[in-house]
Coordinates of C-alpha atoms in Angstrom, one line a residue:
Chain A
M1 CA 167.9 142.2 91.7
I2 CA 166.6 138.7 91.9
K3 CA 162.7 139.0 92.7
V4 CA 161.6 136.5 94.8
V5 CA 157.7 135.1 94.5
H6 CA 157.4 132.4 97.7
Y7 CA 154.3 129.9 98.8
I8 CA 154.2 128.8 102.2
N9 CA 150.4 126.6 103.3
Q10 CA 147.2 128.8 105.7
F11 CA 149.7 127.3 109.0
Y12 CA 152.1 130.0 107.8
G13 CA 150.5 132.6 106.4
G14 CA 148.8 132.6 109.2
I15 CA 145.6 132.3 108.4
G16 CA 144.5 129.3 111.1
G17 CA 145.1 125.4 111.4
E18 CA 143.1 122.0 110.4
E19 CA 140.2 124.3 110.2
K20 CA 141.2 126.1 106.9
A21 CA 142.9 124.1 105.2
D22 CA 140.3 124.7 102.4
V23 CA 141.1 128.1 101.8
K24 CA 141.4 128.8 98.3
P25 CA 145.0 130.2 96.9
E26 CA 146.4 134.0 97.8
V27 CA 148.2 136.2 97.0
R28 CA 150.2 138.7 100.0
E29 CA 152.4 141.8 98.4
G30 CA 155.8 141.3 100.8
V31 CA 156.8 138.7 103.2
V32 CA 154.3 136.7 104.9
G33 CA 155.2 135.0 108.2
P34 CA 158.7 132.1 107.2
G35 CA 159.8 134.7 104.2
M36 CA 160.6 137.0 107.0
A37 CA 163.6 133.9 108.0
L38 CA 164.2 133.9 104.4
K39 CA 164.4 137.9 103.8
G40 CA 166.8 137.5 105.6
A41 CA 168.8 135.1 104.4
L42 CA 168.2 135.7 100.5
G43 CA 170.5 139.3 101.9
S44 CA 170.2 142.2 99.3
E45 CA 170.5 140.3 96.2
A46 CA 166.9 139.1 96.5
E47 CA 164.0 140.7 97.2
I48 CA 160.4 138.5 98.0
V49 CA 157.9 140.2 95.7
A50 CA 155.1 138.6 96.9
T51 CA 153.9 135.2 99.1
I52 CA 150.9 132.8 97.7
I53 CA 149.3 131.3 100.3
C54 CA 147.3 128.5 100.0
G55 CA 145.4 125.8 102.1
D56 CA 146.6 122.2 102.1
S57 CA 143.0 120.8 101.8
Y58 CA 142.6 123.1 99.4
F59 CA 145.2 122.2 97.0
N60 CA 145.4 118.5 97.3
E61 CA 141.4 118.4 97.1
N62 CA 142.3 120.8 93.4
M63 CA 145.4 120.0 92.2
E64 CA 145.1 120.7 88.7
E65 CA 142.8 123.9 89.1
A66 CA 144.9 125.3 92.2
T67 CA 148.2 124.8 90.4
K68 CA 146.6 126.8 87.2
E69 CA 145.0 129.5 90.1
I70 CA 148.2 129.9 91.7
L71 CA 150.6 130.5 88.8
E72 CA 148.9 133.2 87.2
M73 CA 149.6 134.6 90.2
I74 CA 152.8 133.8 89.9
K75 CA 153.5 135.1 86.5
K76 CA 152.0 138.6 87.3
Y77 CA 155.1 139.3 89.3
E78 CA 157.3 137.8 86.2
P79 CA 159.5 136.5 89.6
D80 CA 163.5 135.0 88.9
L81 CA 162.6 132.8 91.3
F82 CA 160.8 130.7 93.2
I83 CA 160.5 129.5 96.3
A84 CA 157.9 127.2 98.7
G85 CA 158.5 126.2 101.5
P86 CA 160.2 124.8 103.5
A87 CA 157.3 122.0 104.1
F88 CA 159.2 119.6 106.6
N89 CA 157.0 116.0 107.2
A90 CA 153.8 118.5 106.7
G91 CA 152.3 115.4 103.9
R92 CA 150.1 117.6 101.9
Y93 CA 151.9 121.1 102.4
G94 CA 154.9 118.6 100.6
V95 CA 152.9 118.2 98.0
A96 CA 151.0 120.9 96.5
C97 CA 155.6 122.6 97.1
G98 CA 156.4 119.8 94.4
T99 CA 154.1 120.2 92.3
I100 CA 153.6 124.3 92.2
C101 CA 157.4 123.8 92.2
K102 CA 157.7 121.9 88.9
A103 CA 154.6 124.0 87.7
V104 CA 156.7 126.3 87.2
K105 CA 160.0 125.2 87.3
D106 CA 158.2 123.6 83.6
N107 CA 155.8 127.1 82.9
L108 CA 157.8 130.1 83.7
N109 CA 161.4 128.1 82.9
I110 CA 162.8 130.3 86.7
P111 CA 165.1 128.0 88.8
V112 CA 162.3 127.1 91.6
V113 CA 164.1 125.9 96.0
T114 CA 161.8 123.9 98.4
G115 CA 162.7 122.4 101.5
M116 CA 161.2 118.9 103.1
Y117 CA 161.5 116.1 105.2
S118 CA 163.3 112.8 103.2
E119 CA 160.0 110.7 104.1
N120 CA 157.5 113.4 104.1
P121 CA 155.7 111.9 100.3
G122 CA 156.8 115.4 97.4
V123 CA 159.5 113.6 97.6
D124 CA 159.8 110.5 95.8
M125 CA 156.8 112.7 94.1
F126 CA 159.3 115.3 92.6
K127 CA 163.3 115.0 93.4
K128 CA 163.7 114.1 90.0
D129 CA 162.3 117.5 89.4
I130 CA 163.3 119.5 91.3
Y131 CA 166.2 120.4 94.3
I132 CA 164.6 119.5 97.5
I133 CA 166.8 120.7 101.1
E134 CA 165.9 117.8 103.5
T135 CA 165.3 119.3 106.2
A136 CA 163.9 118.3 109.9
N137 CA 160.8 116.6 110.2
A138 CA 159.6 119.7 112.1
A139 CA 159.1 123.3 112.5
T140 CA 161.6 123.2 115.1
G141 CA 164.3 123.1 112.2
M142 CA 163.4 126.6 110.5
R143 CA 166.4 128.0 111.2
T144 CA 168.8 125.8 109.5
A145 CA 166.0 125.5 106.7
I146 CA 165.6 128.8 105.3
P147 CA 168.9 129.9 105.4
A148 CA 170.3 126.2 102.8
M149 CA 167.5 127.1 101.2
A150 CA 167.8 130.4 100.3
K151 CA 171.8 129.8 99.4
L152 CA 170.8 127.4 96.5
A153 CA 168.2 129.3 95.1
L154 CA 170.7 132.4 95.1
K155 CA 173.0 130.1 93.6
L156 CA 170.1 128.8 90.9
A157 CA 169.8 131.8 90.6
K158 CA 173.3 133.5 89.5
K159 CA 173.4 130.4 87.3
E160 CA 176.0 129.4 89.3
E161 CA 177.5 125.8 89.4
I162 CA 175.5 123.5 92.0
G163 CA 177.5 120.6 93.5
P164 CA 176.4 117.3 94.7
P165 CA 173.5 116.6 97.2
A166 CA 176.1 116.0 100.3
V167 CA 177.7 119.7 99.7
E168 CA 174.3 121.7 99.1
G169 CA 172.1 120.5 101.3
Y170 CA 169.2 119.2 98.5
I171 CA 168.1 115.1 98.2
P172 CA 169.6 113.5 95.8
R173 CA 168.7 113.6 91.8
G174 CA 170.2 110.4 90.6
V175 CA 171.5 112.8 88.4
R176 CA 174.7 111.5 87.4
K177 CA 177.9 113.9 86.4
N178 CA 181.0 112.5 85.2
I179 CA 184.6 113.8 86.6
F180 CA 187.9 113.4 86.9
R181 CA 189.7 111.9 90.5
E182 CA 192.7 111.2 91.3
E183 CA 193.1 107.8 92.2
R184 CA 191.4 105.3 89.5
G185 CA 187.7 102.9 89.8
S186 CA 189.6 99.9 90.7
K187 CA 192.1 101.3 93.6
R188 CA 188.8 104.0 95.1
A189 CA 186.3 100.3 94.8
V190 CA 188.7 98.6 96.7
D191 CA 189.0 100.9 99.4
M192 CA 184.9 101.4 99.9
L193 CA 185.6 97.1 100.7
I194 CA 188.2 97.5 103.4
A195 CA 186.3 99.8 105.2
K196 CA 182.7 97.9 104.7
L197 CA 184.7 95.0 106.1
K198 CA 186.1 97.6 109.4
G199 CA 183.4 98.1 109.5
E200 CA 184.2 102.0 108.3
P201 CA 181.4 105.0 106.9
F202 CA 182.5 104.9 103.7
E203 CA 180.3 106.6 100.4
T204 CA 179.1 104.8 97.5
E205 CA 179.6 106.6 94.3
Y206 CA 176.3 104.6 92.7
P207 CA 174.0 104.5 94.7
M208 CA 171.3 101.6 93.6
P209 CA 167.6 103.7 93.5
D210 CA 165.4 102.1 95.7
F211 CA 162.0 99.7 94.1
D212 CA 160.7 98.3 96.6
K213 CA 156.8 97.3 94.6
V214 CA 154.6 94.6 95.5
A215 CA 152.5 93.0 92.9
P216 CA 149.2 93.3 93.1
N217 CA 147.8 90.0 95.0
P218 CA 144.6 88.3 92.7
A219 CA 141.0 89.8 92.8
V220 CA 139.1 88.2 95.0
K221 CA 136.6 85.5 93.6
D222 CA 134.0 85.0 95.6
L223 CA 132.8 88.3 97.6
K224 CA 130.0 86.9 99.1
N225 CA 131.8 84.2 100.8
A226 CA 135.1 86.8 101.2
K227 CA 135.7 88.4 105.0
I228 CA 136.4 91.7 104.6
A229 CA 138.3 93.6 107.4
L230 CA 138.4 97.6 107.7
V231 CA 141.8 99.2 108.4
T232 CA 142.3 103.0 108.6
S233 CA 145.7 105.7 109.3
G234 CA 142.4 108.4 109.3
G235 CA 143.0 107.1 112.8
I236 CA 139.1 106.5 114.4
V237 CA 139.4 104.9 118.0
P238 CA 136.7 104.7 120.6
K239 CA 134.9 106.7 122.1
G240 CA 138.4 108.2 124.7
N241 CA 141.0 107.2 122.7
P242 CA 141.7 103.9 125.2
D243 CA 144.9 102.7 123.9
R244 CA 145.9 106.7 124.2
I245 CA 147.0 107.0 120.2
E246 CA 149.6 109.9 119.3
A247 CA 147.5 112.7 117.1
S248 CA 150.4 112.3 115.2
S249 CA 154.0 111.2 114.0
A250 CA 152.0 107.7 115.8
S251 CA 154.4 105.6 118.0
K252 CA 151.3 102.5 117.6
Y253 CA 148.1 101.4 116.1
G254 CA 145.1 99.9 117.5
K255 CA 142.5 96.9 117.9
Y256 CA 139.1 97.4 118.2
D257 CA 136.3 94.9 117.7
I258 CA 133.4 96.0 116.2
E259 CA 131.2 92.7 116.5
G260 CA 127.2 93.5 116.6
V261 CA 128.4 98.0 115.6
I262 CA 126.6 98.7 112.9
D263 CA 127.0 101.6 112.6
L264 CA 129.2 104.3 114.1
T265 CA 128.0 107.3 115.8
K266 CA 130.0 110.4 117.5
E267 CA 128.8 108.9 120.5
T268 CA 131.1 106.2 121.2
Y269 CA 133.5 107.0 118.4
E270 CA 135.7 109.7 117.3
T271 CA 139.1 110.3 115.4
A272 CA 142.4 110.9 117.1
H273 CA 144.4 112.4 113.9
G274 CA 146.0 115.6 114.8
G275 CA 146.5 116.6 110.6
Y276 CA 143.0 117.3 109.5
D277 CA 140.0 119.3 110.7
P278 CA 137.9 116.7 112.9
V279 CA 134.9 118.3 113.3
Y280 CA 133.2 116.2 110.3
A281 CA 134.7 112.4 111.6
N282 CA 134.0 113.6 114.8
E283 CA 129.6 113.8 113.9
D284 CA 129.6 110.7 112.3
P285 CA 133.1 108.7 112.1
D286 CA 131.1 106.5 109.3
R287 CA 132.9 109.0 107.0
V288 CA 136.3 107.7 107.7
L289 CA 135.7 104.3 108.2
P290 CA 132.5 102.9 106.4
V291 CA 131.2 100.6 108.8
D292 CA 127.0 101.5 108.6
V293 CA 127.5 100.9 104.8
L294 CA 129.4 97.5 105.3
R295 CA 127.0 95.9 107.7
E296 CA 124.1 96.4 105.0
L297 CA 126.5 94.9 102.1
E298 CA 127.2 92.1 105.1
Q299 CA 123.4 91.8 105.6
E300 CA 122.5 91.9 101.2
G301 CA 125.2 89.1 100.8
V302 CA 127.0 91.3 98.8
I303 CA 130.1 90.5 100.9
G304 CA 130.2 87.4 103.6
K305 CA 132.0 88.3 106.5
L306 CA 132.8 92.3 107.6
H307 CA 136.1 90.9 109.6
R308 CA 135.1 91.2 113.6
Y309 CA 138.2 93.5 114.4
Y310 CA 139.4 96.4 111.8
Y311 CA 142.8 98.4 112.9
S312 CA 143.2 102.0 113.3
T313 CA 146.1 104.0 113.5
V314 CA 147.4 107.7 113.0
G315 CA 148.8 109.0 109.7
N316 CA 150.1 112.3 110.3
G317 CA 153.9 112.1 110.9
T318 CA 154.5 109.0 111.4
S319 CA 157.7 107.1 110.0
V320 CA 157.2 105.5 107.9
A321 CA 159.2 102.6 109.8
N322 CA 156.1 102.9 112.3
A323 CA 154.0 102.4 109.3
K324 CA 155.9 99.8 107.5
K325 CA 155.8 97.6 111.5
F326 CA 152.2 98.5 112.0
A327 CA 151.1 96.7 109.2
S328 CA 153.9 93.6 108.7
T329 CA 152.6 92.5 112.7
F330 CA 148.3 93.4 111.8
A331 CA 148.9 91.8 108.2
K332 CA 150.2 88.5 110.4
E333 CA 147.1 88.3 112.3
L334 CA 144.8 89.3 109.6
V335 CA 146.1 86.5 107.8
A336 CA 145.2 83.9 110.8
D337 CA 142.5 85.0 110.7
G338 CA 141.1 84.6 107.6
V339 CA 140.6 87.3 106.1
Q340 CA 140.7 87.9 102.2
A341 CA 140.3 91.8 101.6
V342 CA 140.9 94.7 103.3
I343 CA 139.8 97.8 102.4
L344 CA 141.6 100.4 104.2
T345 CA 141.0 104.5 104.4
S346 CA 143.5 107.3 104.7
T347 CA 142.2 111.2 105.7
Chain B
M1 CA 150.7 99.9 105.6
V2 CA 148.6 99.5 102.2
K3 CA 152.5 98.0 101.1
E4 CA 152.8 95.4 104.0
I5 CA 149.5 94.8 103.7
E6 CA 149.2 93.1 100.0
R7 CA 153.1 92.3 100.9
A8 CA 151.3 89.6 104.2
G9 CA 149.8 87.9 100.3
I10 CA 145.8 89.8 101.1
P11 CA 144.8 92.1 98.4
V12 CA 143.7 95.9 99.2
V13 CA 142.1 98.5 98.3
H14 CA 143.1 102.1 99.5
V15 CA 140.2 104.2 99.5
C16 CA 142.3 108.3 100.0
T17 CA 141.5 111.7 98.4
V18 CA 145.4 112.7 97.1
V19 CA 145.5 110.1 94.2
P20 CA 149.5 110.9 93.7
I21 CA 150.3 110.6 97.6
S22 CA 148.7 106.6 97.2
L23 CA 150.4 105.5 93.8
T24 CA 153.6 107.2 95.9
V25 CA 153.5 104.5 98.7
G26 CA 153.1 101.7 96.3
A27 CA 148.9 101.0 96.3
N28 CA 147.7 98.2 93.7
R29 CA 144.4 99.2 94.0
I30 CA 143.6 103.0 95.0
V31 CA 139.7 104.2 94.4
P32 CA 140.0 108.2 95.2
A33 CA 137.5 110.3 97.7
V34 CA 135.3 112.9 98.5
A35 CA 137.5 114.7 100.9
I36 CA 140.6 114.5 102.5
P37 CA 138.8 115.5 106.4
H38 CA 135.7 113.2 105.6
P39 CA 137.2 110.6 102.9
L40 CA 133.7 108.8 103.1
G41 CA 131.3 110.9 103.1
N42 CA 130.2 114.5 102.9
P43 CA 128.7 116.5 105.1
A44 CA 126.4 119.3 102.1
L45 CA 124.3 116.5 101.8
G46 CA 121.5 114.6 104.0
K47 CA 122.3 112.2 105.6
E48 CA 120.3 109.8 103.4
D49 CA 122.4 111.3 100.1
E50 CA 125.0 110.7 102.0
K51 CA 125.1 106.9 102.8
A52 CA 124.4 106.3 99.7
L53 CA 127.1 108.1 98.9
R54 CA 129.5 106.1 101.2
K55 CA 127.8 102.6 99.7
Q56 CA 128.2 103.2 96.5
L57 CA 132.8 104.5 97.4
V58 CA 132.0 101.1 98.9
L59 CA 131.2 99.3 95.9
K60 CA 133.2 100.9 94.3
A61 CA 136.0 99.8 96.6
L62 CA 134.9 96.3 96.8
K63 CA 135.0 95.8 92.6
A64 CA 138.4 96.9 92.5
L65 CA 139.1 93.7 95.0
E66 CA 137.4 91.6 92.6
T67 CA 139.7 92.7 89.4
E68 CA 142.8 91.9 88.9
V69 CA 145.1 94.4 88.3
Q70 CA 148.6 93.6 87.0
E71 CA 149.8 97.3 87.6
Q72 CA 149.1 99.9 90.5
T73 CA 145.7 101.2 88.3
V74 CA 143.3 104.5 89.4
F75 CA 139.4 103.1 89.5
D76 CA 138.0 106.6 89.1
K77 CA 134.9 105.3 86.8

């Protein structure tokens, strides 16, 4: 019997939503939440002996310590296999799944599998280290994610040969493998070129890695005379959320005039973000968008001026394409308005 | 968003709690924050102490903007 330990977050563990995201790791015997479906998919060859549950914020705020604690919990069960998630497009959850999977693989030397949506930040961080089954961006994809994860996990546990990403459903790890093909390279290349010219689908044999790095800009020389702008993905908006920015998967951003505003209060501002416990931000929005201290620093002459407008969106399952589009649009305005530097805050 | 602002030619500092995510999205100047639901505050402190903490973090962010960097840099001192 293959012994499995499963990792899930506080939400799937039934402990609670964002208000419980700070719970410490705990272990429960047997299956919890999505573990039920996973158990079914694993069949009679494997048994989920324990489930570890940890709050997403606790994990991400205490990464080293939490990883250590969780590793100890897992060790006790001497598992043959470790499965985490699936995390879909939940960023903190994905980072947690990836971090623990890698730690388990490195320390316990057993196979690990997790599942995430391709834009989850955990993917870029860990795709080279571990097998990540590609899932839909929301929990509605559970029914397809679980069987794929179980299938790959069993194969790994039984040391069977693992096929290429497209066949097994995992996110490409950048591993190159030498294989024999029927046709020689020159013919395959020409076939691909013809398909491309015809606009037909084709699959490259050597995908180029995506190196989209932007080099740092020179430092601000004269802070005392600089105009500084605030931007946030923490969803701070005027009370009532006039632009109706969505609590998750935001399709827009807001631009708000803070001329004469010296302090964000709970009467005037709030957060629209649905991906963290909003209590603290609603009580004092300066905890996310520090307008109060920037006004002080403006008064004291430390900075030249706080830009009249701030830009805000909700970074919660928001697609990379949207975030890119928002920022490239308002960055042009920032440039046109003579802003010399930006402080961007994230929750 | 950090990357697009940087691409437009404006230096940007990312104040955030989960530094590995910031590194993954390509921020060049990173200042670690307090906690996910209150990056620039700490409700456990009194109002004045909390504001002092926030000011300290913002000053650190400004310092990062005044510092020349060649690559991704976490300002955690």
